[in-house]
Amino acid sequence: DEFMDINETEEVYEKLDDEPERYLSIPTESSREAYQDMVAFTESLEAENLKEKLWIALNGRGAFRRFKDVLLSHPEKREEWFKFQDERLEKHVMEWLEENEVELV
């Protein structure tokens, strides 16, 4: 079963209460970081037409939705975006682990 039952959840919270210094809160990616990733991806592109469309999409409110909408009409670049995003996320995770002296096992 993928989910914890109520008893397991209570056990986790008890452990957190008993030894809070033993645990770290894993940060979520901020919208600022996600936006910076979209900018970095756009800067990495060679196709000027697509690059221009993405710059326009990134301007103003609703940038995330517009960025994704532009990539929907470019399936190969959309796949590149997913790969780029995964690599950036992995890099951020590895940096966080190192900063917090957590060994990946």
Coordinates of C-alpha atoms in Angstrom, one line a residue:
D1 CA 0.0 0.0 0.0
E2 CA 1.4 3.4 -1.0
F3 CA -0.2 5.4 1.8
M4 CA 0.2 5.3 5.5
D5 CA -2.7 4.5 7.7
I6 CA -3.6 6.7 10.6
N7 CA -1.5 4.7 13.1
E8 CA 1.6 5.0 11.0
T9 CA 1.0 8.7 10.5
E10 CA 0.7 9.2 14.3
E11 CA 4.0 7.2 14.8
V12 CA 5.8 9.5 12.4
Y13 CA 4.5 12.6 14.2
E14 CA 5.5 11.2 17.5
K15 CA 9.1 10.6 16.3
L16 CA 9.2 14.2 14.9
D17 CA 8.0 15.5 18.3
D18 CA 10.5 13.4 20.3
E19 CA 13.6 14.1 18.2
P20 CA 13.0 17.2 16.0
E21 CA 16.7 17.9 15.6
R22 CA 17.1 14.5 13.9
Y23 CA 14.9 15.5 10.9
L24 CA 15.1 18.1 8.2
S25 CA 12.3 19.7 6.3
I26 CA 12.7 19.1 2.6
P27 CA 12.2 22.4 0.8
T28 CA 9.9 22.7 -2.2
E29 CA 10.9 24.5 -5.3
S30 CA 9.8 28.1 -5.2
S31 CA 8.0 29.7 -8.2
R32 CA 11.0 32.0 -8.5
E33 CA 13.3 29.0 -9.0
A34 CA 10.9 27.4 -11.4
Y35 CA 10.7 30.6 -13.4
Q36 CA 14.5 30.9 -13.4
D37 CA 14.6 27.3 -14.9
M38 CA 12.2 28.4 -17.6
V39 CA 14.4 31.4 -18.4
A40 CA 17.6 29.2 -18.5
F41 CA 15.9 26.7 -20.8
T42 CA 14.8 29.5 -23.1
E43 CA 18.3 30.9 -23.2
S44 CA 19.7 27.5 -24.1
L45 CA 17.6 27.2 -27.3
E46 CA 19.0 27.8 -30.7
A47 CA 15.6 28.0 -32.6
E48 CA 15.0 31.7 -32.7
N49 CA 11.3 31.5 -33.5
L50 CA 10.6 29.3 -30.6
K51 CA 12.9 31.2 -28.3
E52 CA 11.0 34.4 -29.2
K53 CA 7.6 32.8 -28.4
L54 CA 8.9 31.6 -25.1
W55 CA 10.3 35.0 -24.1
I56 CA 6.8 36.5 -24.9
A57 CA 5.2 33.7 -22.8
L58 CA 7.5 34.4 -19.9
N59 CA 6.5 38.1 -19.7
G60 CA 3.9 39.0 -17.1
R61 CA 1.2 37.1 -15.2
G62 CA 0.3 33.6 -16.3
A63 CA 3.9 32.9 -17.5
F64 CA 3.9 29.3 -16.4
R65 CA 0.7 28.4 -18.3
R66 CA 1.8 30.3 -21.4
F67 CA 5.2 28.7 -21.4
K68 CA 3.7 25.2 -21.2
D69 CA 1.1 26.1 -23.9
V70 CA 3.9 27.2 -26.3
L71 CA 5.8 23.9 -25.7
L72 CA 2.6 21.9 -26.4
S73 CA 2.9 22.8 -30.1
H74 CA 6.6 21.7 -30.1
P75 CA 6.6 18.1 -28.8
E76 CA 10.3 17.5 -29.3
K77 CA 11.2 20.7 -27.4
R78 CA 8.6 19.9 -24.7
E79 CA 10.5 16.6 -24.1
E80 CA 13.8 18.5 -23.9
W81 CA 12.1 20.8 -21.4
F82 CA 11.1 17.8 -19.2
K83 CA 14.6 16.5 -19.4
F84 CA 16.1 19.9 -18.6
Q85 CA 13.7 20.3 -15.7
D86 CA 14.6 16.9 -14.3
E87 CA 18.3 17.6 -14.5
R88 CA 17.9 20.9 -12.8
L89 CA 15.8 19.4 -10.0
E90 CA 18.4 16.6 -9.5
K91 CA 21.1 19.3 -9.3
H92 CA 19.1 21.3 -6.7
V93 CA 18.5 18.1 -4.7
M94 CA 22.1 17.1 -4.7
E95 CA 23.2 20.6 -3.6
W96 CA 20.7 20.5 -0.8
L97 CA 21.9 17.1 0.4
E98 CA 25.5 18.3 0.4
E99 CA 24.7 21.6 2.2
N100 CA 22.9 19.6 4.9
E101 CA 25.5 16.9 5.1
V102 CA 23.0 14.2 4.1
E103 CA 24.4 11.1 2.5
L104 CA 22.4 9.7 -0.4
V105 CA 22.0 6.0 0.1

